[in-house]
Amino acid sequence: MIRLLDLRSEKSGYCFPVSEKMWGILGRRAVDGGFSASSFRRMRSGLVSARSYAAGSKEMTVRDALNSAIDEEMSADPKVFVMGEEVGQYQGAYKITKGLLEKYGPERVYDTPITEAGFTGIGVGAAYAGLKPVVEFMTFNFSMQAIDHIINSAAKSNYMSAGQINVPIVFRGPNGAAAGVGAQHSQCYAAWYASVPGLKVLAPYSAEDARGLLKAAIRDPDPVVFLENELLYGESFPISEEALDSSFCLPIGKAKIEREGKDVTITTFSKMVGFALKAAEKLAEEGISAEVINLRSIRPLDRATINASVRKTSRLVTVEEGFPQHGVCAEICASVVEESFSYLDAPVERIAGADVPMPYAANLERLALPQVEDIVRAAKRACFRSK
Amino acid sequence: MALSRLSSRSKGISRPLSAAFSRSISTDTTPITIETSLPFTAHLCDPPSRSVESSTQELLSFFRTMALMRRMEIAADSLYKAKLIRGFCHLYDGQEAVAIGMEAAITKKDAIITAYRDHCIFLGRGGSLYEVFAELMGRQDGCSKGKGGSMHFYKKDSSFYGGHGIVGAQVPLGCGIAFAQKYSKEEAVTFAMYGDGAANQGQLFEALNISALWDLPSILVCENNHYGMGTAEWRAAKSPSYYKRGDYVPGLKVDGMDAFAVKQACKFAKEHALKNGPIILEMDTYRYHGHSMSDPGSTYRTRDEISGVRQERDPIERIKKLVLSHDLATEKELKDMEKEIRKEVDDAIAKAKDCPMPEPSELFTNVYVKGFGTESFGADRKEVKAALP
């Protein structure tokens, strides 16, 4: 048994044991040489899930996936343009729009002043008049300055005008916690935006998700809030030939079953999908087969897939990074309790961010966010409460 | 004279205003030049001439349309008191010259966006009386199928983008429409209208900054009726010279009760915006009604002030005087015209009253353009569900 120090519990000196099998996986990762800064960070924090790599398959970072998606859609449709702070000359605050200004010129890529209310309103107005803006918020925390335009000017217009004014706009940017950025820069807005009829809210996890969902979002005739995650930008994922094709699109409103299982359903989105998959690995060692659902779409929510899964497993653990009260998890729990009550063998479980503003200190920040062991613990609770 | 043709017009009430017009107004396009009553005051630009090119046809049509707008708003007042119109109802009577003068200077490719005092702008853009009243009463033939209400009239085919309830939001939206016009090389401009109350909104200055930076063909039109709801301009703005508030952006102060001054200013602004980017027009105007039907309008201003403006500056009276002085109609003919207008409005109301309310299934339509068949729920989700098309 190899003992691996978990940084989270450094202070208390607690270590948790890592099995031979885990070490084997860690060793393989080292040999593969596929080290990115974030994968190294993950290793230090304890677990790496083994991803099976098909021989000769391509890999792509989420960043490149997003960049290629925007590039292809701009190439295909001259009405698509990009707008936001630092998206042009700076190549994008997180380099998502890298190279686009050079390729398409200043008539397609617009650097804005730091005036979210103003430029978001301008973006929505451009969409009213038939263009297809892709508006970047440097983080979704800043979208609050423009939230009136997202909701009252964009989301509701098609309804209020009885179909005369549709708004084919995409609002995109990093959402949720990053690392050490503090309370004002770490909030998750999935629940806020997903509660509004008229909006579509998407949250990719993998590179394939990023490409397929962003392309779908840009083509969509309705306003889409596209919630990315800063910490996922640098992560590499295998990507199929199909996903690399310029016509590739993922359906909006459909969740993906990332891992099939039969004992407990774990639903989540964005970065937490990776955590849920790791949790599923750990659970598998203890004989619990977890089904991991990557929501992909927060609104419309794929209630059908979630409920079908819970009807199969009889147990639900729903995971999100954002604040717990009135969150995405709450909606999923309600949906399952309403529609699949008689199938449940255990109370529904929610794992969410802590009910506090995000602290800065590293140890407190770790406590404020769901960790893999939280998901594991909740799944075990759900499993041992039966019959 | 021209007017004999007026009485032989058809009674089409639901036809767009322009069609009803072409048979009722003289087709005599003898040019006339009208002097604006006041000079323009300019900021960072040279004001246009006070001599406005017009025609007899235009002069008569100004009278008719403004009288129609006036009657429509007064009728809406009665309907609201009869509880046939619910919620908010913001009336435009007194401000008609702005809507009419603007239309005379521009085409339907130029866009207009305004706030919630939008009934007359909608009419000016080609909307019909029937659509207005049906929408106000929440009926299915309303311009927004009864789902918008007083504050949410739109007419996209005439580049009228609403109808907005959030004070000030329409200004960045209007600059966005101007952006799209420039992007698509349309050689058209956007008039983003707002009130003196909205003139202090931050997003307005954000949008103005971007418009000036990117040379957008946006024209910001401040309809200064001197009261933001119950707050007089001097209590809300440190500098109530709204035409100067653009700082580096040129501006023009215009007598908003003079339809010809408005026309001249809008023509000037359009030429300016297409070449040099944004410009601000401040229309000095007045509303006879309160802010909305819930506001008597007399707690923050005196009845003397209101009647004083009506006496000295009423836009329809001014046009009437011009019509009479140019011998285009007699007093009696104008009175007859007003009677016809009254009847037109009454007929439209009667027809709208007969129009049914929207079908319950309309609750769930137009949420999305593409709903992918997702579920939407009524109050009791186990009772009322719909698949969004």
Short mmCIF file of N, CA and C in Angstrom, two decimals, chain A residues 78-81 83 107-108 110-131 148-149 152-153 155 157-166 196-200 219-223 252-253 299-300 303 331 335 337-339, chain B residues 113 135 143-145 147-149 152-157 160-164 166 168-177 179-181 183-186 203 206-207 209-211 213-214 216 362-372 374-377 381-382 385:
data_model
loop_
_atom_site.label_atom_id
_atom_site.label_comp_id
_atom_site.label_asym_id
_atom_site.label_seq_id
_atom_site.Cartn_x
_atom_site.Cartn_y
_atom_site.Cartn_z
N PRO A 78 -21.01 34.63 -42.16
CA PRO A 78 -20.44 35.98 -42.00
C PRO A 78 -21.18 36.84 -40.98
N LYS A 79 -22.35 36.36 -40.52
CA LYS A 79 -23.07 37.15 -39.52
C LYS A 79 -22.53 36.92 -38.12
N VAL A 80 -21.70 35.89 -37.95
CA VAL A 80 -21.16 35.59 -36.63
C VAL A 80 -19.99 36.52 -36.36
N PHE A 81 -20.01 37.18 -35.21
CA PHE A 81 -18.86 38.00 -34.84
C PHE A 81 -18.63 37.85 -33.35
N MET A 83 -17.25 39.50 -29.64
CA MET A 83 -17.16 40.78 -28.93
C MET A 83 -16.84 40.52 -27.47
N GLU A 107 -13.30 43.75 -38.27
CA GLU A 107 -14.73 43.86 -38.55
C GLU A 107 -15.50 42.65 -38.04
N ARG A 108 -14.77 41.65 -37.57
CA ARG A 108 -15.45 40.45 -37.06
C ARG A 108 -15.11 40.18 -35.59
N TYR A 110 -14.24 42.18 -32.05
CA TYR A 110 -14.29 43.52 -31.45
C TYR A 110 -13.82 43.53 -30.00
N ASP A 111 -12.79 44.32 -29.75
CA ASP A 111 -12.36 44.56 -28.37
C ASP A 111 -13.25 45.64 -27.79
N THR A 112 -13.84 45.35 -26.63
CA THR A 112 -14.73 46.35 -26.04
C THR A 112 -14.06 47.02 -24.84
N PRO A 113 -14.54 48.20 -24.48
CA PRO A 113 -14.13 48.78 -23.21
C PRO A 113 -14.75 47.96 -22.07
N ILE A 114 -14.34 48.26 -20.83
CA ILE A 114 -14.84 47.45 -19.71
C ILE A 114 -16.22 47.98 -19.31
N THR A 115 -17.19 47.70 -20.15
CA THR A 115 -18.53 48.24 -19.94
C THR A 115 -19.55 47.17 -20.30
N GLU A 116 -19.70 46.21 -19.39
CA GLU A 116 -20.56 45.05 -19.68
C GLU A 116 -21.99 45.42 -20.04
N ALA A 117 -22.57 46.35 -19.27
CA ALA A 117 -23.97 46.69 -19.55
C ALA A 117 -24.09 47.24 -20.97
N GLY A 118 -23.17 48.13 -21.31
CA GLY A 118 -23.19 48.74 -22.63
C GLY A 118 -22.94 47.76 -23.76
N PHE A 119 -21.86 46.97 -23.67
CA PHE A 119 -21.56 46.13 -24.82
C PHE A 119 -22.48 44.91 -24.92
N THR A 120 -23.00 44.47 -23.79
CA THR A 120 -23.97 43.37 -23.87
C THR A 120 -25.25 43.87 -24.53
N GLY A 121 -25.68 45.08 -24.15
CA GLY A 121 -26.86 45.66 -24.78
C GLY A 121 -26.64 45.82 -26.28
N ILE A 122 -25.46 46.26 -26.65
CA ILE A 122 -25.15 46.42 -28.07
C ILE A 122 -25.17 45.06 -28.77
N GLY A 123 -24.64 44.05 -28.11
CA GLY A 123 -24.67 42.71 -28.69
C GLY A 123 -26.09 42.22 -28.90
N VAL A 124 -26.94 42.42 -27.90
CA VAL A 124 -28.33 41.98 -28.02
C VAL A 124 -29.03 42.76 -29.13
N GLY A 125 -28.78 44.06 -29.20
CA GLY A 125 -29.38 44.87 -30.27
C GLY A 125 -28.94 44.38 -31.64
N ALA A 126 -27.67 44.02 -31.76
CA ALA A 126 -27.17 43.49 -33.04
C ALA A 126 -27.90 42.20 -33.38
N ALA A 127 -28.16 41.39 -32.38
CA ALA A 127 -28.89 40.14 -32.60
C ALA A 127 -30.33 40.41 -33.01
N TYR A 128 -30.96 41.43 -32.42
CA TYR A 128 -32.31 41.83 -32.83
C TYR A 128 -32.33 42.07 -34.33
N ALA A 129 -31.25 42.73 -34.80
CA ALA A 129 -31.20 43.13 -36.21
C ALA A 129 -30.66 42.03 -37.10
N GLY A 130 -30.49 40.84 -36.58
CA GLY A 130 -30.18 39.69 -37.42
C GLY A 130 -28.75 39.19 -37.43
N LEU A 131 -27.85 39.86 -36.69
CA LEU A 131 -26.49 39.33 -36.64
C LEU A 131 -26.40 38.23 -35.59
N ASP A 148 -29.52 42.38 -16.86
CA ASP A 148 -30.80 42.89 -17.37
C ASP A 148 -30.92 42.64 -18.86
N HIS A 149 -29.82 42.83 -19.57
CA HIS A 149 -29.88 42.61 -21.02
C HIS A 149 -30.00 41.13 -21.36
N ASN A 152 -33.95 40.41 -19.60
CA ASN A 152 -35.07 41.19 -20.09
C ASN A 152 -34.98 41.56 -21.57
N SER A 153 -33.78 41.78 -22.06
CA SER A 153 -33.67 42.16 -23.47
C SER A 153 -33.52 40.96 -24.39
N ALA A 155 -33.64 37.10 -23.34
CA ALA A 155 -34.44 35.90 -23.10
C ALA A 155 -35.92 36.08 -23.41
N SER A 157 -37.54 38.42 -25.28
CA SER A 157 -38.00 39.14 -26.47
C SER A 157 -38.83 38.32 -27.43
N ASN A 158 -38.44 37.07 -27.66
CA ASN A 158 -39.20 36.29 -28.63
C ASN A 158 -40.64 36.10 -28.14
N TYR A 159 -40.78 35.93 -26.85
CA TYR A 159 -42.11 35.72 -26.27
C TYR A 159 -42.94 37.00 -26.29
N MET A 160 -42.33 38.11 -25.82
CA MET A 160 -43.06 39.38 -25.73
C MET A 160 -43.49 39.88 -27.09
N SER A 161 -42.69 39.54 -28.11
CA SER A 161 -43.00 40.02 -29.45
C SER A 161 -43.78 38.98 -30.25
N ALA A 162 -44.17 37.90 -29.56
CA ALA A 162 -44.88 36.79 -30.20
C ALA A 162 -44.16 36.32 -31.46
N GLY A 163 -42.85 36.19 -31.36
CA GLY A 163 -42.08 35.59 -32.44
C GLY A 163 -41.48 36.56 -33.44
N GLN A 164 -41.75 37.86 -33.29
CA GLN A 164 -41.19 38.82 -34.26
C GLN A 164 -39.70 39.04 -34.07
N ILE A 165 -39.28 39.13 -32.81
CA ILE A 165 -37.88 39.45 -32.53
C ILE A 165 -37.23 38.26 -31.86
N ASN A 166 -36.42 37.50 -32.61
CA ASN A 166 -35.66 36.45 -31.95
C ASN A 166 -34.22 36.93 -31.77
N VAL A 196 -34.52 30.82 -16.11
CA VAL A 196 -35.22 31.79 -16.95
C VAL A 196 -35.74 31.15 -18.24
N PRO A 197 -37.06 31.12 -18.43
CA PRO A 197 -37.58 30.60 -19.69
C PRO A 197 -37.19 31.55 -20.83
N GLY A 198 -36.78 30.99 -21.93
CA GLY A 198 -36.34 31.81 -23.05
C GLY A 198 -34.84 31.74 -23.25
N LEU A 199 -34.12 31.33 -22.20
CA LEU A 199 -32.67 31.13 -22.32
C LEU A 199 -32.40 29.66 -22.51
N LYS A 200 -31.26 29.38 -23.13
CA LYS A 200 -30.74 28.01 -23.11
C LYS A 200 -29.41 28.11 -22.36
N ARG A 219 -25.14 28.36 -33.71
CA ARG A 219 -26.14 28.19 -34.77
C ARG A 219 -27.56 28.37 -34.28
N ASP A 220 -27.74 28.30 -32.96
CA ASP A 220 -29.09 28.31 -32.40
C ASP A 220 -29.74 29.70 -32.54
N PRO A 221 -31.03 29.73 -32.90
CA PRO A 221 -31.69 31.04 -33.07
C PRO A 221 -32.12 31.71 -31.76
N ASP A 222 -31.86 31.07 -30.63
CA ASP A 222 -32.27 31.62 -29.34
C ASP A 222 -31.04 32.02 -28.53
N PRO A 223 -31.24 32.86 -27.48
CA PRO A 223 -30.09 33.26 -26.67
C PRO A 223 -29.56 32.10 -25.85
N ILE A 252 -28.81 20.13 -28.27
CA ILE A 252 -29.05 20.91 -27.05
C ILE A 252 -30.17 20.24 -26.29
N GLY A 253 -30.02 20.08 -25.00
CA GLY A 253 -31.08 19.49 -24.20
C GLY A 253 -30.90 18.01 -23.95
N ARG A 299 -30.33 24.04 -19.20
CA ARG A 299 -31.68 24.37 -19.64
C ARG A 299 -31.66 24.28 -21.17
N PRO A 300 -32.42 23.46 -21.82
CA PRO A 300 -33.36 22.51 -21.22
C PRO A 300 -32.66 21.39 -20.45
N ARG A 303 -34.50 15.85 -18.25
CA ARG A 303 -35.14 15.13 -17.15
C ARG A 303 -35.38 13.66 -17.52
N GLU A 331 -33.19 21.42 -8.34
CA GLU A 331 -34.16 21.17 -9.41
C GLU A 331 -34.16 19.70 -9.80
N SER A 335 -37.22 17.11 -9.50
CA SER A 335 -37.71 16.38 -10.67
C SER A 335 -37.78 14.89 -10.39
N VAL A 337 -37.86 13.30 -7.42
CA VAL A 337 -38.85 13.00 -6.39
C VAL A 337 -40.26 13.07 -6.97
N GLU A 338 -40.49 14.02 -7.86
CA GLU A 338 -41.82 14.16 -8.46
C GLU A 338 -42.13 13.03 -9.42
N GLU A 339 -41.13 12.68 -10.24
CA GLU A 339 -41.43 11.76 -11.34
C GLU A 339 -41.05 10.32 -11.07
N ILE B 113 -36.08 52.54 -31.94
CA ILE B 113 -36.33 51.76 -30.72
C ILE B 113 -36.66 52.76 -29.63
N GLU B 135 -53.94 44.76 -28.87
CA GLU B 135 -52.82 44.43 -27.99
C GLU B 135 -53.04 45.01 -26.61
N CYS B 143 -50.70 43.35 -31.90
CA CYS B 143 -49.43 43.26 -32.64
C CYS B 143 -48.46 42.28 -32.02
N SER B 144 -48.60 42.00 -30.75
CA SER B 144 -47.78 40.96 -30.12
C SER B 144 -48.65 39.81 -29.67
N LYS B 145 -49.76 39.62 -30.40
CA LYS B 145 -50.71 38.53 -30.13
C LYS B 145 -51.23 38.55 -28.70
N LYS B 147 -49.57 39.02 -26.07
CA LYS B 147 -48.62 38.53 -25.08
C LYS B 147 -47.65 39.60 -24.61
N GLY B 148 -47.67 40.76 -25.27
CA GLY B 148 -46.72 41.80 -24.90
C GLY B 148 -47.35 42.83 -23.98
N GLY B 149 -48.46 43.42 -24.48
CA GLY B 149 -49.08 44.49 -23.70
C GLY B 149 -48.58 45.85 -24.17
N HIS B 152 -44.86 46.59 -25.04
CA HIS B 152 -44.09 45.68 -25.90
C HIS B 152 -44.72 45.56 -27.28
N PHE B 153 -44.76 46.69 -27.97
CA PHE B 153 -45.19 46.72 -29.38
C PHE B 153 -43.94 46.61 -30.24
N TYR B 154 -44.00 45.82 -31.29
CA TYR B 154 -42.85 45.71 -32.20
C TYR B 154 -43.38 45.67 -33.62
N LYS B 155 -42.54 46.12 -34.57
CA LYS B 155 -42.90 45.95 -35.97
C LYS B 155 -41.59 45.80 -36.74
N LYS B 156 -41.08 44.58 -36.75
CA LYS B 156 -39.76 44.36 -37.32
C LYS B 156 -39.70 44.67 -38.80
N ASP B 157 -40.79 44.41 -39.53
CA ASP B 157 -40.73 44.68 -40.97
C ASP B 157 -40.63 46.17 -41.29
N PHE B 160 -39.01 48.62 -36.50
CA PHE B 160 -39.36 49.15 -35.18
C PHE B 160 -39.11 48.05 -34.16
N TYR B 161 -38.12 48.29 -33.29
CA TYR B 161 -37.67 47.23 -32.40
C TYR B 161 -38.20 47.37 -30.99
N GLY B 162 -39.37 47.94 -30.84
CA GLY B 162 -40.02 47.96 -29.53
C GLY B 162 -39.80 49.27 -28.77
N GLY B 163 -40.51 49.49 -27.85
CA GLY B 163 -41.33 48.76 -26.89
C GLY B 163 -40.48 48.13 -25.80
N HIS B 164 -39.84 48.87 -24.82
CA HIS B 164 -39.05 48.25 -23.78
C HIS B 164 -39.42 48.78 -22.42
N ILE B 166 -37.65 48.37 -19.45
CA ILE B 166 -36.61 48.71 -18.49
C ILE B 166 -35.97 50.03 -18.92
N GLY B 168 -33.92 52.87 -20.00
CA GLY B 168 -32.54 53.03 -20.45
C GLY B 168 -32.01 51.86 -21.23
N ALA B 169 -32.58 50.67 -21.05
CA ALA B 169 -32.04 49.48 -21.74
C ALA B 169 -32.09 49.64 -23.25
N GLN B 170 -33.10 50.37 -23.74
CA GLN B 170 -33.27 50.45 -25.19
C GLN B 170 -32.13 51.23 -25.85
N VAL B 171 -31.36 51.99 -25.09
CA VAL B 171 -30.32 52.80 -25.73
C VAL B 171 -29.15 51.93 -26.20
N PRO B 172 -28.55 51.10 -25.35
CA PRO B 172 -27.54 50.19 -25.89
C PRO B 172 -28.10 49.27 -26.97
N LEU B 173 -29.35 48.82 -26.80
CA LEU B 173 -29.95 47.97 -27.83
C LEU B 173 -29.99 48.71 -29.15
N GLY B 174 -30.40 49.98 -29.10
CA GLY B 174 -30.45 50.78 -30.33
C GLY B 174 -29.07 50.94 -30.95
N CYS B 175 -28.07 51.15 -30.13
CA CYS B 175 -26.70 51.26 -30.65
C CYS B 175 -26.27 49.94 -31.27
N GLY B 176 -26.79 48.83 -30.73
CA GLY B 176 -26.50 47.51 -31.32
C GLY B 176 -27.15 47.35 -32.67
N ILE B 177 -28.35 47.88 -32.82
CA ILE B 177 -29.01 47.81 -34.12
C ILE B 177 -28.22 48.66 -35.12
N PHE B 179 -25.08 49.19 -34.97
CA PHE B 179 -23.90 48.37 -35.24
C PHE B 179 -24.20 47.39 -36.36
N ALA B 180 -25.35 46.73 -36.27
CA ALA B 180 -25.71 45.76 -37.30
C ALA B 180 -25.91 46.43 -38.65
N GLN B 181 -26.47 47.63 -38.63
CA GLN B 181 -26.67 48.35 -39.89
C GLN B 181 -25.33 48.68 -40.53
N TYR B 183 -22.46 47.06 -39.90
CA TYR B 183 -21.84 45.76 -40.21
C TYR B 183 -22.34 45.25 -41.55
N SER B 184 -23.65 45.40 -41.77
CA SER B 184 -24.24 44.90 -43.01
C SER B 184 -24.24 45.94 -44.12
N LYS B 185 -23.58 47.06 -43.88
CA LYS B 185 -23.43 48.12 -44.87
C LYS B 185 -24.77 48.59 -45.44
N GLU B 186 -25.70 48.84 -44.55
CA GLU B 186 -27.05 49.16 -45.01
C GLU B 186 -27.32 50.62 -45.32
N GLN B 203 -25.69 52.95 -18.58
CA GLN B 203 -25.52 52.16 -19.79
C GLN B 203 -25.64 53.02 -21.04
N GLU B 206 -22.21 54.23 -21.61
CA GLU B 206 -21.38 53.12 -22.09
C GLU B 206 -21.63 52.90 -23.58
N ALA B 207 -22.91 52.92 -23.94
CA ALA B 207 -23.25 52.69 -25.35
C ALA B 207 -22.78 53.86 -26.22
N ASN B 209 -20.21 55.78 -25.68
CA ASN B 209 -18.76 55.67 -25.80
C ASN B 209 -18.39 54.70 -26.92
N ILE B 210 -19.03 53.53 -26.89
CA ILE B 210 -18.72 52.53 -27.92
C ILE B 210 -19.17 53.04 -29.29
N SER B 211 -20.34 53.68 -29.35
CA SER B 211 -20.82 54.20 -30.64
C SER B 211 -19.84 55.21 -31.22
N LEU B 213 -16.59 55.44 -30.46
CA LEU B 213 -15.34 54.74 -30.77
C LEU B 213 -15.44 54.01 -32.11
N TRP B 214 -16.56 53.36 -32.33
CA TRP B 214 -16.70 52.51 -33.50
C TRP B 214 -17.46 53.21 -34.63
N LEU B 216 -20.60 54.32 -34.94
CA LEU B 216 -21.87 53.68 -35.27
C LEU B 216 -22.91 54.73 -35.67
N GLU B 362 -51.40 29.28 -26.25
CA GLU B 362 -50.45 30.34 -26.56
C GLU B 362 -49.55 30.67 -25.38
N LEU B 363 -49.93 30.18 -24.19
CA LEU B 363 -49.07 30.37 -23.03
C LEU B 363 -47.67 29.84 -23.32
N PHE B 364 -47.63 28.75 -24.09
CA PHE B 364 -46.37 28.05 -24.29
C PHE B 364 -45.71 28.31 -25.65
N THR B 365 -46.27 29.20 -26.45
CA THR B 365 -45.63 29.42 -27.75
C THR B 365 -44.63 30.57 -27.66
N ASN B 366 -43.68 30.57 -28.58
CA ASN B 366 -42.66 31.61 -28.71
C ASN B 366 -41.71 31.74 -27.53
N VAL B 367 -41.65 30.73 -26.66
CA VAL B 367 -40.64 30.79 -25.60
C VAL B 367 -39.27 30.71 -26.29
N TYR B 368 -39.18 29.77 -27.21
CA TYR B 368 -37.97 29.64 -28.04
C TYR B 368 -38.38 29.65 -29.50
N VAL B 369 -37.41 29.93 -30.37
CA VAL B 369 -37.66 29.70 -31.79
C VAL B 369 -37.59 28.19 -32.01
N LYS B 370 -36.56 27.58 -31.40
CA LYS B 370 -36.40 26.12 -31.52
C LYS B 370 -36.42 25.51 -30.13
N GLY B 371 -37.57 24.89 -29.79
CA GLY B 371 -37.67 24.36 -28.44
C GLY B 371 -37.21 22.92 -28.30
N PHE B 372 -36.95 22.26 -29.39
CA PHE B 372 -36.52 20.85 -29.38
C PHE B 372 -37.50 19.96 -28.64
N THR B 374 -38.77 20.33 -25.79
CA THR B 374 -38.58 20.21 -24.33
C THR B 374 -39.88 20.54 -23.60
N GLU B 375 -39.93 20.05 -22.38
CA GLU B 375 -41.14 20.24 -21.58
C GLU B 375 -41.17 21.61 -20.94
N SER B 376 -42.37 22.17 -20.92
CA SER B 376 -42.55 23.37 -20.12
C SER B 376 -43.78 23.11 -19.25
N PHE B 377 -43.87 23.79 -18.14
CA PHE B 377 -44.91 23.44 -17.19
C PHE B 377 -45.79 24.61 -16.85
N ARG B 381 -47.54 21.38 -12.35
CA ARG B 381 -46.82 20.70 -13.42
C ARG B 381 -47.36 19.31 -13.73
N LYS B 382 -48.14 18.78 -12.80
CA LYS B 382 -48.70 17.46 -13.10
C LYS B 382 -49.99 17.59 -13.90
N LYS B 385 -48.81 20.63 -18.89
CA LYS B 385 -47.46 20.45 -19.45
C LYS B 385 -47.53 20.71 -20.93
#
